Coordinates of C-alpha atoms and ligand atoms in Angstrom, one line a residue:
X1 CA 13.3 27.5 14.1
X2 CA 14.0 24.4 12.8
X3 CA 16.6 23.1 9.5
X4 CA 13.9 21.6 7.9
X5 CA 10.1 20.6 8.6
X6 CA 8.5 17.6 7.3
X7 CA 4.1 16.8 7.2
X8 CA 3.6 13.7 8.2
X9 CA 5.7 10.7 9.9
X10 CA 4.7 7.8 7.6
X11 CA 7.7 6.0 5.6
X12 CA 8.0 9.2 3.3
X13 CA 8.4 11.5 6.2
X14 CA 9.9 9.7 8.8
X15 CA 12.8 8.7 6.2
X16 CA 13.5 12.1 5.1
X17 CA 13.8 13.1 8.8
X18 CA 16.0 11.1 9.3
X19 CA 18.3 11.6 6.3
X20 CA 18.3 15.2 7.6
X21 CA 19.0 14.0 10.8
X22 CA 21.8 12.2 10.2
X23 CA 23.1 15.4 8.4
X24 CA 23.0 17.2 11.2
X25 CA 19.8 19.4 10.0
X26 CA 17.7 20.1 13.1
X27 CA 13.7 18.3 11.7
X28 CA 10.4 19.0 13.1
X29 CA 8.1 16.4 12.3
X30 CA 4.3 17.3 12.4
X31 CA 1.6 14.8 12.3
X32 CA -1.8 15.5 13.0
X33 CA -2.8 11.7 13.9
X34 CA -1.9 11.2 17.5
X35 CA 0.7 8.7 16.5
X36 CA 4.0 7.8 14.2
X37 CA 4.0 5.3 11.4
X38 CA 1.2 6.9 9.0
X39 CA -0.9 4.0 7.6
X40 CA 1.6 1.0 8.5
X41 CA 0.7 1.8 12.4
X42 CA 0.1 -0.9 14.5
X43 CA -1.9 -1.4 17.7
X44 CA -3.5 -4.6 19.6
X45 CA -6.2 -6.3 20.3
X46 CA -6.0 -8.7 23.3
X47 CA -2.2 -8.9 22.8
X48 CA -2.8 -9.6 19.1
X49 CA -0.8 -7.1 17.0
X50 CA -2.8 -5.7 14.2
X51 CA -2.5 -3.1 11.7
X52 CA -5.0 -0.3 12.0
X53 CA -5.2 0.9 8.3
X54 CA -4.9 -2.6 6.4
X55 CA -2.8 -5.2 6.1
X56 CA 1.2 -4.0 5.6
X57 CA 3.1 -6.9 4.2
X58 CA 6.9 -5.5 3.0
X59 CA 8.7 -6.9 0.0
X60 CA 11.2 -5.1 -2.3
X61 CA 13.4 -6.0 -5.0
X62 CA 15.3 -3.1 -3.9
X63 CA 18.8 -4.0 -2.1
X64 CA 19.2 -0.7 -1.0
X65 CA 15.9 -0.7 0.5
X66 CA 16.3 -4.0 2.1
X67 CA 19.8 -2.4 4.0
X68 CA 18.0 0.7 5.0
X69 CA 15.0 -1.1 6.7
X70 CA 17.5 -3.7 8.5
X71 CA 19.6 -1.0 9.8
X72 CA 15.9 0.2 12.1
X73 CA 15.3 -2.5 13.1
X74 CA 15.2 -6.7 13.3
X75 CA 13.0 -8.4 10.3
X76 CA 12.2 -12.2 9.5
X77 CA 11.7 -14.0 6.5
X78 CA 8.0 -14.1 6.0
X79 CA 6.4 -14.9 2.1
X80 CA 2.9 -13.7 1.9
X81 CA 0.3 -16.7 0.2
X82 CA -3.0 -15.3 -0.6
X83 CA -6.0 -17.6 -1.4
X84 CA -9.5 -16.8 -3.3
X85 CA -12.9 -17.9 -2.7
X86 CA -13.9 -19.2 -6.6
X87 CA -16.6 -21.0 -7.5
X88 CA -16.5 -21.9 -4.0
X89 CA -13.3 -23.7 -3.2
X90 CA -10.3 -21.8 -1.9
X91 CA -7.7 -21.9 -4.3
X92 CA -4.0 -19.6 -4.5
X93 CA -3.8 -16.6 -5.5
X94 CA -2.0 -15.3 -8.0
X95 CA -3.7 -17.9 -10.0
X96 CA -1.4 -20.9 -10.8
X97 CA -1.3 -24.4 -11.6
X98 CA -2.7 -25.5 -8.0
X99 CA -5.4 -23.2 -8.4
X100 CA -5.7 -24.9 -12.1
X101 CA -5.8 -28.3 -10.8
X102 CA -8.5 -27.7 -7.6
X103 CA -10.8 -25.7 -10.3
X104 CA -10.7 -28.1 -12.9
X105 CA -11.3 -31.6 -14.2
X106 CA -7.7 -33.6 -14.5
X107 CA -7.6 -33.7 -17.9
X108 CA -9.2 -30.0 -18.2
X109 CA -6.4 -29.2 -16.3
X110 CA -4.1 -31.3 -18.2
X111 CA -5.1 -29.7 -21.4
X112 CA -4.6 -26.0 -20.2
X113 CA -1.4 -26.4 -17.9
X114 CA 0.0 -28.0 -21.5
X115 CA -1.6 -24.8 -23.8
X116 CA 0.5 -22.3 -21.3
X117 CA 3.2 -24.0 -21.3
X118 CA 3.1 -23.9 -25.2
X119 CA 3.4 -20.3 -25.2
X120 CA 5.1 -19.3 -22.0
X121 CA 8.4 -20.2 -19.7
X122 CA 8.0 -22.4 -16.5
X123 CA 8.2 -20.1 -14.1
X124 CA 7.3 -17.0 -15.9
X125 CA 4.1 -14.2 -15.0
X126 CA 1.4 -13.5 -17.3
X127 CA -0.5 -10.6 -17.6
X128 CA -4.8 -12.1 -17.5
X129 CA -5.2 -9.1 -20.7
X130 CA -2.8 -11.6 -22.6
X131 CA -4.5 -14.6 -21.9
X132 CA -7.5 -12.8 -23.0
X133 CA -6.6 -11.6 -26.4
X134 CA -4.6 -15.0 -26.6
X135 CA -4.9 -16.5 -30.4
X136 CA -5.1 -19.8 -28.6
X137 CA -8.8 -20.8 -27.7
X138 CA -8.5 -23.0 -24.9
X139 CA -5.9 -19.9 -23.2
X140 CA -8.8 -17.7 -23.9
X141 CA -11.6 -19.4 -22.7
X142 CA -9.7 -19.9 -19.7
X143 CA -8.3 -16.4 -20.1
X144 CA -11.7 -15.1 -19.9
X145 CA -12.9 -17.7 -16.8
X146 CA -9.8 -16.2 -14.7
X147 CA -11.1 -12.5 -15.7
X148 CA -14.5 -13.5 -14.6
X149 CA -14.0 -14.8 -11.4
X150 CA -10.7 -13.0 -10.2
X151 CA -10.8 -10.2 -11.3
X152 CA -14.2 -8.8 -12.5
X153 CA -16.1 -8.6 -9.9
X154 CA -13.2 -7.9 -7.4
X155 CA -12.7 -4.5 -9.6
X156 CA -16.1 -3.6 -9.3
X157 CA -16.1 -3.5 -5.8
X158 CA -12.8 -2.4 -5.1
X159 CA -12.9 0.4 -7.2
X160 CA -17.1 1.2 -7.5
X161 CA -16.7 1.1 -11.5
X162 CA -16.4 -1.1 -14.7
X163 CA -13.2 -2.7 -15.2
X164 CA -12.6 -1.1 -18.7
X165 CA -12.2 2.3 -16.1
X166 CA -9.2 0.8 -14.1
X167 CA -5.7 1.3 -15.2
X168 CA -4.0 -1.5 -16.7
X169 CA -1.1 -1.5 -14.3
X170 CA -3.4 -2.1 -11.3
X171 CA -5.4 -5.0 -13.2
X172 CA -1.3 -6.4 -14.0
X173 CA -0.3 -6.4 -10.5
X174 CA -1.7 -9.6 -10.0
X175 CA -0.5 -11.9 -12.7
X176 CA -1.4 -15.4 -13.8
X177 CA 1.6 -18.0 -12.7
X178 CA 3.0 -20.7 -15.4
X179 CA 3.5 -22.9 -12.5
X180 CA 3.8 -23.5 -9.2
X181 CA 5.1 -21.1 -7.1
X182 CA 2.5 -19.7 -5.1
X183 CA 3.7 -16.4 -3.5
X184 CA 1.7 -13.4 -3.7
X185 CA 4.9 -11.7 -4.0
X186 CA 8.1 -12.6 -6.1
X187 CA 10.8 -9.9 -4.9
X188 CA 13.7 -11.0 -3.5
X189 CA 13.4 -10.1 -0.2
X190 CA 9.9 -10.4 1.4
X191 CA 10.1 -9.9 5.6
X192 CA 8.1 -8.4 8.0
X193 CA 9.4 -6.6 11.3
X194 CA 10.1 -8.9 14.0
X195 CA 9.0 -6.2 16.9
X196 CA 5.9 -4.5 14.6
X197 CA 6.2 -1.5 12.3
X198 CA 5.6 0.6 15.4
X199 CA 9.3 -0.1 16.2
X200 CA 10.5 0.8 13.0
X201 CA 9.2 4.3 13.0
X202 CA 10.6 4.8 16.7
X203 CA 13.7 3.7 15.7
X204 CA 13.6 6.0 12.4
X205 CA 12.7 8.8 14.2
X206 CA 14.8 8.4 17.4
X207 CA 17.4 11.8 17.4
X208 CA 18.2 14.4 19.1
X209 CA 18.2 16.5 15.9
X210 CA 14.2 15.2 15.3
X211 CA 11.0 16.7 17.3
X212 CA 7.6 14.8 16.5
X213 CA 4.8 16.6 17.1
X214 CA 1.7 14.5 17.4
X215 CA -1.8 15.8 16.8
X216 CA -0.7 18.6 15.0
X217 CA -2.3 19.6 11.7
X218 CA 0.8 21.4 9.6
X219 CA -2.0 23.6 8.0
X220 CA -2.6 25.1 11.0
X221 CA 0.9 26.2 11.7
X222 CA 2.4 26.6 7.9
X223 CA 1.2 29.3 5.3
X224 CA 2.0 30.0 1.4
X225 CA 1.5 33.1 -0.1
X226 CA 3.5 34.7 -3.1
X227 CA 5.7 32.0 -3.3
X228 CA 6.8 32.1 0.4
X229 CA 6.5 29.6 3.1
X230 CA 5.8 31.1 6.5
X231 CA 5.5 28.8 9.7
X232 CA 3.7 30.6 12.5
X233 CA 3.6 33.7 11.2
X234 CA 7.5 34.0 10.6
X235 CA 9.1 33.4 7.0
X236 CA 10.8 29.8 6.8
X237 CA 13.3 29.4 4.7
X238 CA 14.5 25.7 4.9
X239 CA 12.9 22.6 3.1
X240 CA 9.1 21.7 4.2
X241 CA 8.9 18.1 3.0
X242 CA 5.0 17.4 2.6
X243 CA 3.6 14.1 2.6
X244 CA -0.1 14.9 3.4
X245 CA -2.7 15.1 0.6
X246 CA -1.9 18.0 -2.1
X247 CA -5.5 19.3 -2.7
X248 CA -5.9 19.6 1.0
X249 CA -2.9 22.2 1.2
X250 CA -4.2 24.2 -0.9
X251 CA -7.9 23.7 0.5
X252 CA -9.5 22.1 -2.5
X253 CA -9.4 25.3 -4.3
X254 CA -9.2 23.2 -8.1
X255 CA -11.7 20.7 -6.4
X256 CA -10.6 17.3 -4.6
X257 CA -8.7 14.4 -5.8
X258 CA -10.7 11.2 -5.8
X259 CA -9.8 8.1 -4.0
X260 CA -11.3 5.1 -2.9
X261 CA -11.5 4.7 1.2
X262 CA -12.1 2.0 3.2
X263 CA -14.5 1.2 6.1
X264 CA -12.5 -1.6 8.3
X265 CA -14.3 -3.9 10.3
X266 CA -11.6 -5.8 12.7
X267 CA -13.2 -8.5 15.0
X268 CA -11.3 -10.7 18.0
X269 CA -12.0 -14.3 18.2
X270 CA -11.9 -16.6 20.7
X271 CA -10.2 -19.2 18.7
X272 CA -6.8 -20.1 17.8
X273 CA -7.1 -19.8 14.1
X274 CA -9.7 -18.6 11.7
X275 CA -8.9 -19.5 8.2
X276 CA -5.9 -21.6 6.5
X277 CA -3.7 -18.4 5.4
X278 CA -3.0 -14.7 6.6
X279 CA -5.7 -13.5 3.7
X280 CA -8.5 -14.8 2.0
X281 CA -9.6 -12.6 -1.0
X282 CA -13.4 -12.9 -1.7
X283 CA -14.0 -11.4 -5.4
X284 CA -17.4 -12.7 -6.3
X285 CA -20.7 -12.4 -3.7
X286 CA -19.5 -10.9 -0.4
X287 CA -19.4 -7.0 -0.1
X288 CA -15.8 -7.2 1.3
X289 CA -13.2 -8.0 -1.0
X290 CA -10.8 -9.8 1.7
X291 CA -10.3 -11.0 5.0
X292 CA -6.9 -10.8 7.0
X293 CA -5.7 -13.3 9.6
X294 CA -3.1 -10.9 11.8
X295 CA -1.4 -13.5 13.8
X296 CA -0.6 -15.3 10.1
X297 CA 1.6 -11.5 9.9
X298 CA 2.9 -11.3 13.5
X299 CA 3.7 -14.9 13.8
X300 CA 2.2 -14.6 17.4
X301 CA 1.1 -18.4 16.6
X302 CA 1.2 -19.1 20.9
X303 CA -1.4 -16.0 21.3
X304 CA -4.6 -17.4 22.6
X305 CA -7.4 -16.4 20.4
X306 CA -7.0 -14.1 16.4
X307 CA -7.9 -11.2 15.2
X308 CA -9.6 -11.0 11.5
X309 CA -9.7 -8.2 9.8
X310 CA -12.7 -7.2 6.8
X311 CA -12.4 -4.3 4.6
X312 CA -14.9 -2.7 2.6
X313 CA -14.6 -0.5 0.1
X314 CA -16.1 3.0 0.0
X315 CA -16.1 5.9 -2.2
X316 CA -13.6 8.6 -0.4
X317 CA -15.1 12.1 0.6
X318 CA -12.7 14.3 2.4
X319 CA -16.0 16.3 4.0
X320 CA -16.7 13.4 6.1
X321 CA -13.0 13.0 7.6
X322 CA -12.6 9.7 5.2
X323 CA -8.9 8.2 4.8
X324 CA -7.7 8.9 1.2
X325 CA -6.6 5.6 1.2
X326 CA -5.8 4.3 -3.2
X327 CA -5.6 7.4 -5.4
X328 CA -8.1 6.3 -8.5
X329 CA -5.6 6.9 -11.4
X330 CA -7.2 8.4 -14.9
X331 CA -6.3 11.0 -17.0
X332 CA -8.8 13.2 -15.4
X333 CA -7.9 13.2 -12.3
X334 CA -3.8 13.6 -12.6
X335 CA -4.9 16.3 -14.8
X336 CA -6.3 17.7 -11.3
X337 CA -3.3 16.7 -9.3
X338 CA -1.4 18.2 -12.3
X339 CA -3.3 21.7 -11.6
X340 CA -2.4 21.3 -7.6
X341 CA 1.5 20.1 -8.5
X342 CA 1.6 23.9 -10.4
X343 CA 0.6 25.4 -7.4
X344 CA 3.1 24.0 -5.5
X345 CA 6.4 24.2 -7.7
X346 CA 5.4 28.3 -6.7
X347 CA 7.2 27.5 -3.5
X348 CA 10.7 26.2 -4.1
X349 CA 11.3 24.6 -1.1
X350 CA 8.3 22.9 -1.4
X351 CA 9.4 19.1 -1.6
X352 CA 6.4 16.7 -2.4
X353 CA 6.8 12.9 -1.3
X354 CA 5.0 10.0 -0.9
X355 CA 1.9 8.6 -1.7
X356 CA -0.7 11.2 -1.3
X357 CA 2.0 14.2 -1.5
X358 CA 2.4 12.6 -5.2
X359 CA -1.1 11.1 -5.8
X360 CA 0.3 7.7 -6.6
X361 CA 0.2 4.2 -5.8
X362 CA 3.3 3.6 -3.8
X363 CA 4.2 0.3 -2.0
X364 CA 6.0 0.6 1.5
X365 CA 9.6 0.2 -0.4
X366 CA 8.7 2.3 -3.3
X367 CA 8.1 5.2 -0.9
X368 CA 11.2 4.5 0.8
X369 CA 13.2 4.5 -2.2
X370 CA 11.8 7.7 -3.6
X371 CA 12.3 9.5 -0.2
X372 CA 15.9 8.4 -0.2
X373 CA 16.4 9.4 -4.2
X374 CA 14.8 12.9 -3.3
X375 CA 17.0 13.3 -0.7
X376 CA 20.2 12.9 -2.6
X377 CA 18.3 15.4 -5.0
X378 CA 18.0 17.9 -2.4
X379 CA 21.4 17.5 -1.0
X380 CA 22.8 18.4 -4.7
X381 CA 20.7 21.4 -4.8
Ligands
LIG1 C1 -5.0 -0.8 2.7 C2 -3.6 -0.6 2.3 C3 -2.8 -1.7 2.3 C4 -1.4 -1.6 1.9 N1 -0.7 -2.7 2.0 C5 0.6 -2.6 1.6 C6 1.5 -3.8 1.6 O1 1.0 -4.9 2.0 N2 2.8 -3.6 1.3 C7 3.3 -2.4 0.9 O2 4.5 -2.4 0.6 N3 2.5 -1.3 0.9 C8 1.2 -1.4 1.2 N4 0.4 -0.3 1.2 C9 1.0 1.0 0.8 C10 1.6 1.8 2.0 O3 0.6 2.1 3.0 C11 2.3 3.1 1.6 O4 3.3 2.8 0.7 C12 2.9 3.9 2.7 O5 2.1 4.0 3.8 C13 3.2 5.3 2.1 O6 3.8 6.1 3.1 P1 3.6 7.6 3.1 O7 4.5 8.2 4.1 O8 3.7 8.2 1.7 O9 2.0 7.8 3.5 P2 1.3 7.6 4.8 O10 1.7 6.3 5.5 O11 -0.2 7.8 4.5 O12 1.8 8.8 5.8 C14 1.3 10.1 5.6 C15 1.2 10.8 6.9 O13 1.0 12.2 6.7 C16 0.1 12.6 7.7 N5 -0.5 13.9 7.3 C17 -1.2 14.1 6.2 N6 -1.6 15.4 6.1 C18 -1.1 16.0 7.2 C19 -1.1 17.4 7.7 N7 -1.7 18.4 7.1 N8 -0.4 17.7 8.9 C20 0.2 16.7 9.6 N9 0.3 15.4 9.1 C21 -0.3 15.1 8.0 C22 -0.9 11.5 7.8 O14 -1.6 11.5 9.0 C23 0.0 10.3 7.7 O15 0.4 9.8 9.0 C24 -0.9 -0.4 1.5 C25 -1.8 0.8 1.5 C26 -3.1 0.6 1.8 C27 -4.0 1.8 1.7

């Protein structure tokens, strides 16, 4: 029998095995996909490295992430610039003063560059609700055209409702920019890995103390009753670490947790480059919400020919093998996931991490940061 058992070898899982690892824990790592790296894997297309479940871009303002991620493997300096298709034109995105200028007439622009900078630092972030309610009327109007044609339509089809349904914090991850620094990202240290993510995970997961097991399904090998964990029939008494979905432990039994999936359409092209950055976000007519450019990622610029990738979104149903892909966030359904988290504090050893283990929107550092925190929780047990 093993020290510990973790579900899944994404970020959440394949850091905590490690951690164990390197604490001399013997860690059995069950996946049931038949590969490592949970939704940052990587495969490729005519020698064109792409990422099979979306577009994994890392950033972090996290020092102690940024040491733990070096230490697995090499990383380069990459910023991520995002453009929109409005009214049109391509323009940056977040939405700043170059996206300003190419939208509007000069002295337009003029006159609102001059309103925001009434109100708000050079160089500060503004959240579009602000600019909305702004007592200001020209930072309204404009409030409301940035609304309309970034995010209004975008929302729709991203999340298949009205905006008014969508969690504020989602709506305030992309700000409006007093200025010019285009960046999709601001955190201090924005890289990508110099080998692919797929190197990462090998690297993470490369011990003598760790067995992966691919193409397993840990339901099929792990069982709770009466508070107890049993792994093939025989009681376990070390940590499980679970990182798969909660309401499909416990087989849906309070109903499932919505989510919004995605149907990915990746194409190879026989040209060197398809559009001017590594994503184009289209909010307004198309039925996909964005197009990614891998190579722009990769920096495979010398690789003859690009792969593009279009996602659109769909409405998650576990019955027909969907990814659970964004958790929608309301007070309805974490009142669900609140009903599942009951069920599984019944099992001590339980630990929950990661972004479907904890229904919640996690970037790639977050979920390393929590997996490292809950460890030293655990250890201090
Ligand atoms: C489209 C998309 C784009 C994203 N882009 C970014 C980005 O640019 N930057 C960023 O920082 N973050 C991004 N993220 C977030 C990032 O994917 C997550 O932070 C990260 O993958 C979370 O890791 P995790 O280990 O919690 O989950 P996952 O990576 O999903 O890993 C969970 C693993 O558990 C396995 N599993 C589940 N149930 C079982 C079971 N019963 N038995 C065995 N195995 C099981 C799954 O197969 C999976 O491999 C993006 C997410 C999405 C959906």
């Amino acid at each position: 029998m093993p020290d510990v058992i973790v579900v899944g070898a994404g970020f959440a899982g394949s850091v905590m095995a490690r951690l164990f690892a390197d604490d001399q824990k013997r860690v059995l790592v069950l996946e049931k996909r038949n590969h490592i790296g949970g939704n940052c894997y990587e495969e490729k297309m005519n020698g064109i490295r792409y990422h099979l479940y979306g577009p994994h871009i890392f950033h972090t303002k996290s020092e102690l992430v940024k040491d733990f991620v070096r230490g697995y493997g090499d990383w380069y300096f990459y910023e991520h610039r995002v453009l929109g298709k409005i009214d049109g034109r391509l323009v940056p995105i977040p939405f700043n003063f170059q996206s300003i200028e190419i939208l509007f007439s000069k002295e337009k622009a003029e006159e609102i560059k001059s309103r925001l900078l009434a109100y708000y630092e050079m160089d500060s972030k503004v959240s579009i609700m602000d600019l909305k309610n702004s007592e200001d009327a020209v930072l309204r109007e404009f409030g409301e055209y940035v609304f309309d044609r970034v995010f209004l339509h975008y929302t729709a089809k991203q999340w298949n409702t009205d905006i008014s349904n969508v969690d504020t914090s989602v709506i305030n991850r992309v700000p409006v920019v007093i200025g010019y620094d285009d960046r999709y990202f601001s955190d201090a240290y924005q890289m990508m890995p110099k080998n692919g993510y797929n190197q990462i995970f090998e690297n993470l997961l490369q011990s003598p103390l760790i067995t992966v097991q691919l193409g397993v399904d840990a339901k099929e090998r792990l069982q709770f009753r009466n508070g107890k964990i049993y792994y093939q029939g025989k009681e376990f008494l070390g940590h499980v670490i679970y990182t798969g979905a909660l309401d499909a432990l416990f087989d849906y039994h309070y109903g499932a947790l919505p989510y919004r999936s995605l149907d990915l359409k990746f194409t190879y092209l026989d040209m060197n480059y398809y559009q001017p950055s590594a994503v184009v976000n289209y909010p307004n007519e198309e039925d996909f919400t964005r197009i990614t450019e891998f190579k722009y990622l990769s920096r495979e610029h010398f690789q003859k020919g690009t792969v593009i990738l279009k996602e659109y979104p769909l409405t998650y149903d576990y019955q027909k093998k969907m990814i659970p892909y964004y958790a929608i966030l309301n007070d309805q359904n974490l009142a669900l996931y609140q009903k599942y988290e009951q069920e599984a504090k019944k099992y001590p050893q339980l630990i929950l991490c990661g972004r479907l283990a904890e229904y919640k929107y996690y970037d790639m550092d977050a979920v390393i940061l929590r997996a490292l925190t809950m460890y030293e929780q655990i250890e201090g047990m």
